[in-house]
């Protein structure tokens, strides 16, 4: 089992940057594909970015391409989401996820608020 704890959210002005962190517990952390999702008020949770477990290849939602970067440090059991050029529409609760086969785990979420 994997437990995920996000941090790094907060209030930032439009155009600013934030870096989210997701600390994972569990010996098999490196075997999971790690991802970030977000959910804005009144909207469904949506995919933001993922980094694959073996290749390290990354995927991004079109809305964040070129602005967000996902990375992982397997030695620290941590995945990061560097968010630059933030927009008001990026305001949401951001969730970390860990996926391997049919197993999927979620963190508790961290609030990101971008003021315009």
XYZ file of N, CA and C in Angstrom:
348
model
N 0.833 -1.187 0.000
C 0.000 0.000 0.000
C 0.872 1.242 0.000
N 0.375 2.306 -0.587
C 1.097 3.571 -0.671
C 0.271 4.662 -0.016
N 0.898 5.457 0.805
C 0.261 6.651 1.373
C 0.923 7.879 0.786
N 0.108 8.852 0.423
C 0.584 10.044 -0.271
C 0.221 11.294 0.522
N 1.182 12.200 0.666
C 0.937 13.452 1.379
C 1.436 14.604 0.520
N 0.490 15.462 0.095
C 0.851 16.607 -0.732
C 1.184 17.815 0.128
N 2.002 18.703 -0.425
C 2.305 19.975 0.227
C 2.708 20.975 -0.849
N 2.783 22.243 -0.447
C 3.271 23.278 -1.353
C 2.201 24.163 -1.958
N 0.944 23.861 -1.681
C -0.105 24.720 -2.209
C -0.131 26.062 -1.508
N -0.941 26.962 -2.036
C -1.059 28.279 -1.418
C -1.703 29.267 -2.358
N -1.560 30.532 -1.989
C -2.117 31.649 -2.762
C -0.997 32.327 -3.529
N -1.216 32.524 -4.817
C -0.193 33.154 -5.648
C -0.884 34.046 -6.667
N -0.206 35.102 -7.084
C -0.762 35.980 -8.107
C -0.605 35.341 -9.490
N -1.474 35.731 -10.377
C -1.376 35.257 -11.761
C 0.005 35.584 -12.319
N 0.578 34.626 -13.027
C 1.924 34.770 -13.558
C 3.005 34.231 -12.645
N 2.623 33.925 -11.424
C 3.587 33.422 -10.461
C 3.809 31.926 -10.574
N 4.577 31.395 -9.610
C 4.956 29.978 -9.632
C 4.742 29.346 -8.269
N 4.500 28.055 -8.300
C 4.445 27.239 -7.102
C 5.035 25.880 -7.430
N 5.571 25.219 -6.419
C 6.011 23.843 -6.589
C 5.302 22.958 -5.579
N 4.569 22.009 -6.076
C 3.896 21.039 -5.220
C 4.790 19.821 -5.031
N 4.695 19.251 -3.844
C 5.420 18.027 -3.541
C 4.437 16.966 -3.077
N 4.782 15.724 -3.361
C 3.975 14.600 -2.907
C 4.931 13.554 -2.354
N 4.892 13.381 -1.047
C 5.749 12.403 -0.391
C 4.997 11.090 -0.258
N 5.630 10.031 -0.695
C 4.991 8.720 -0.683
C 5.676 7.784 0.285
N 4.884 6.968 0.941
C 5.430 5.908 1.787
C 5.230 4.579 1.085
N 6.017 3.606 1.462
C 5.867 2.297 0.819
C 7.133 1.907 0.098
N 7.524 0.673 0.255
C 8.787 0.206 -0.301
C 8.770 0.139 -1.813
N 7.580 0.029 -2.416
C 7.511 -0.164 -3.859
C 7.145 1.119 -4.596
N 7.450 2.252 -3.979
C 7.096 3.548 -4.569
C 7.548 3.655 -6.013
N 8.782 3.230 -6.294
C 9.340 3.431 -7.629
C 8.619 2.602 -8.688
N 7.803 1.652 -8.278
C 7.095 0.830 -9.244
C 5.764 1.436 -9.664
N 5.393 2.577 -9.103
C 4.130 3.221 -9.404
C 4.311 4.350 -10.411
N 3.353 4.484 -11.292
C 3.248 5.692 -12.103
C 2.626 6.765 -11.221
N 3.287 7.911 -11.160
C 2.824 8.984 -10.288
C 2.170 10.080 -11.115
N 1.107 10.640 -10.579
C 0.396 11.656 -11.344
C -0.140 12.767 -10.474
N -0.546 13.828 -11.128
C -1.234 14.949 -10.478
C -2.561 15.170 -11.187
N -3.593 15.357 -10.389
C -4.920 15.697 -10.870
C -5.369 16.939 -10.116
N -6.416 17.579 -10.605
C -6.954 18.741 -9.891
C -8.460 18.782 -10.016
N -9.074 19.438 -9.049
C -10.520 19.586 -9.051
C -10.884 20.991 -8.616
N -11.493 21.713 -9.533
C -11.965 23.066 -9.237
C -13.393 22.988 -8.704
N -13.829 24.009 -7.972
C -15.197 24.004 -7.419
C -16.243 23.806 -8.498
N -17.142 22.862 -8.277
C -18.214 22.619 -9.223
C -17.818 21.848 -10.461
N -16.564 21.387 -10.512
C -16.089 20.662 -11.683
C -15.596 19.282 -11.290
N -15.468 18.408 -12.286
C -14.945 17.082 -12.034
C -13.422 17.123 -11.925
N -12.900 16.095 -11.252
C -11.449 15.978 -11.152
C -10.881 15.724 -12.546
N -9.772 16.416 -12.851
C -9.188 16.271 -14.169
C -7.691 15.980 -14.088
N -7.218 15.288 -15.104
C -5.816 14.937 -15.221
C -4.974 16.177 -15.471
N -3.802 16.238 -14.822
C -2.875 17.342 -15.036
C -1.575 16.822 -15.665
N -0.949 15.846 -15.007
C 0.338 15.352 -15.488
C 0.617 13.985 -14.866
N 1.469 13.193 -15.539
C 1.902 11.916 -14.975
C 3.337 11.648 -15.403
N 4.011 10.865 -14.593
C 5.360 10.425 -14.909
C 5.392 8.921 -14.731
N 5.788 8.223 -15.759
C 5.667 6.769 -15.778
C 6.753 6.120 -14.946
N 6.438 4.933 -14.453
C 7.240 4.328 -13.398
C 8.582 3.838 -13.884
N 8.682 3.307 -15.071
C 9.942 2.735 -15.529
C 10.670 3.683 -16.466
N 9.991 4.149 -17.484
C 10.650 4.982 -18.489
C 10.910 6.397 -18.008
N 10.092 6.854 -17.075
C 10.187 8.248 -16.651
C 9.545 9.203 -17.648
N 8.898 8.643 -18.680
C 8.225 9.506 -19.658
C 7.086 10.265 -18.986
N 6.824 11.437 -19.521
C 5.812 12.307 -18.927
C 4.689 12.602 -19.919
N 3.519 12.861 -19.367
C 2.352 13.283 -20.142
C 1.733 14.482 -19.433
N 1.163 15.381 -20.217
C 0.551 16.574 -19.650
C -0.797 16.854 -20.309
N -1.678 17.444 -19.540
C -2.901 17.985 -20.121
C -2.535 19.159 -21.016
N -3.316 19.342 -22.071
C -3.017 20.423 -23.005
C -3.015 21.783 -22.306
N -3.854 21.923 -21.316
C -4.015 23.216 -20.652
C -2.792 23.629 -19.835
N -1.901 22.669 -19.533
C -0.733 23.006 -18.705
C 0.587 22.794 -19.434
N 0.540 22.270 -20.645
C 1.778 22.021 -21.391
C 2.585 23.302 -21.552
N 3.887 23.178 -21.313
C 4.765 24.328 -21.434
C 4.825 25.198 -20.188
N 3.916 24.953 -19.237
C 3.903 25.739 -17.996
C 4.212 24.884 -16.771
N 3.765 23.640 -16.785
C 3.956 22.747 -15.637
C 4.989 21.679 -15.984
N 5.742 21.260 -14.974
C 6.708 20.183 -15.149
C 6.591 19.200 -13.992
N 6.413 17.924 -14.325
C 6.365 16.880 -13.306
C 7.716 16.183 -13.257
N 8.157 15.856 -12.054
C 9.416 15.148 -11.885
C 9.316 14.264 -10.645
N 10.236 13.331 -10.527
C 10.218 12.455 -9.371
C 11.635 12.203 -8.897
N 11.758 12.011 -7.598
C 13.021 11.653 -6.981
C 12.765 10.338 -6.249
N 13.143 9.241 -6.876
C 12.850 7.929 -6.280
C 13.602 7.706 -4.974
N 14.760 8.327 -4.848
C 15.530 8.176 -3.609
C 14.802 8.826 -2.435
N 14.026 9.867 -2.717
C 13.285 10.570 -1.672
C 11.809 10.176 -1.655
N 11.416 9.244 -2.529
C 10.006 8.844 -2.613
C 9.091 10.050 -2.789
N 9.495 10.957 -3.649
C 8.761 12.204 -3.798
C 8.557 12.538 -5.272
N 7.379 13.035 -5.587
C 7.096 13.540 -6.925
C 6.751 15.018 -6.801
N 7.149 15.783 -7.795
C 6.978 17.236 -7.755
C 6.145 17.699 -8.950
N 5.512 18.841 -8.757
C 4.847 19.516 -9.877
C 5.256 20.983 -9.804
N 6.128 21.368 -10.712
C 6.537 22.766 -10.822
C 5.538 23.475 -11.715
N 4.905 24.497 -11.181
C 3.874 25.218 -11.909
C 4.314 26.657 -12.130
N 4.487 27.038 -13.364
C 4.906 28.383 -13.727
C 3.804 29.074 -14.528
N 3.907 30.379 -14.626
C 2.940 31.171 -15.401
C 1.508 30.807 -15.021
N 1.259 30.791 -13.735
C -0.047 30.358 -13.260
C -1.148 31.313 -13.682
N -2.311 30.725 -13.945
C -3.484 31.480 -14.372
C -4.604 31.255 -13.359
N -5.575 32.138 -13.382
C -6.692 32.004 -12.445
C -7.417 30.677 -12.644
N -7.438 30.190 -13.863
C -8.129 28.923 -14.136
C -7.368 27.703 -13.612
N -6.163 27.914 -13.095
C -5.428 26.827 -12.444
C -5.865 26.636 -10.990
N -6.692 27.525 -10.498
C -7.180 27.415 -9.127
C -7.960 26.121 -8.941
N -7.536 25.315 -7.964
C -8.149 24.017 -7.727
C -7.484 23.354 -6.535
N -8.075 22.249 -6.103
C -7.386 21.357 -5.179
C -6.599 20.373 -6.032
N -5.320 20.256 -5.746
C -4.453 19.376 -6.521
C -4.206 18.091 -5.723
N -4.387 16.969 -6.411
C -4.246 15.658 -5.800
C -3.114 14.876 -6.453
N -2.362 14.199 -5.626
C -1.324 13.301 -6.087
C -1.920 11.903 -6.209
N -1.465 11.158 -7.213
C -1.954 9.793 -7.371
C -0.795 8.859 -7.637
N -0.988 7.603 -7.236
C -0.019 6.542 -7.498
C -0.784 5.369 -8.097
N -0.330 4.895 -9.239
C -1.047 3.845 -9.969
C -0.097 2.747 -10.386
N -0.549 1.499 -10.179
C 0.172 0.332 -10.678
C -0.876 -0.736 -10.952
N -1.078 -1.060 -12.216
C -2.108 -2.030 -12.570
C -3.470 -1.534 -12.136
N -4.165 -2.330 -11.355
C -5.494 -1.952 -10.872
C -5.438 -1.207 -9.546
N -4.246 -1.029 -9.007
C -4.104 -0.317 -7.748
C -3.981 1.179 -8.005
N -4.743 1.959 -7.269
C -4.692 3.409 -7.401
C -4.872 4.046 -6.037
N -3.983 4.964 -5.709
C -4.028 5.646 -4.420
C -4.046 7.151 -4.639
N -4.678 7.846 -3.672
C -4.798 9.302 -3.741
C -4.306 9.935 -2.457
N -3.756 11.133 -2.603
C -3.457 11.941 -1.438
C -4.679 12.726 -1.019
N -4.523 13.550 0.028
C -5.655 14.288 0.568
C -5.901 15.592 -0.176
N -4.947 16.014 -0.978
C -5.097 17.222 -1.768
C -4.484 18.447 -1.123
N -4.083 19.395 -1.955
C -3.554 20.675 -1.488
C -4.153 21.785 -2.348
N -4.591 22.853 -1.683
C -5.288 23.935 -2.382
C -4.301 24.872 -3.067
N -4.573 25.165 -4.325
C -3.836 26.175 -5.069
C -4.832 27.247 -5.501
N -4.557 28.485 -5.115
C -5.427 29.591 -5.480
C -4.611 30.646 -6.209
N -5.032 30.975 -7.415
C -4.333 31.957 -8.227
C -5.219 33.184 -8.346
N -4.728 34.302 -7.852
C -5.500 35.532 -7.901
C -5.142 36.321 -9.161
N -6.153 36.913 -9.752
C -5.929 37.660 -11.004
C -5.792 39.136 -10.740
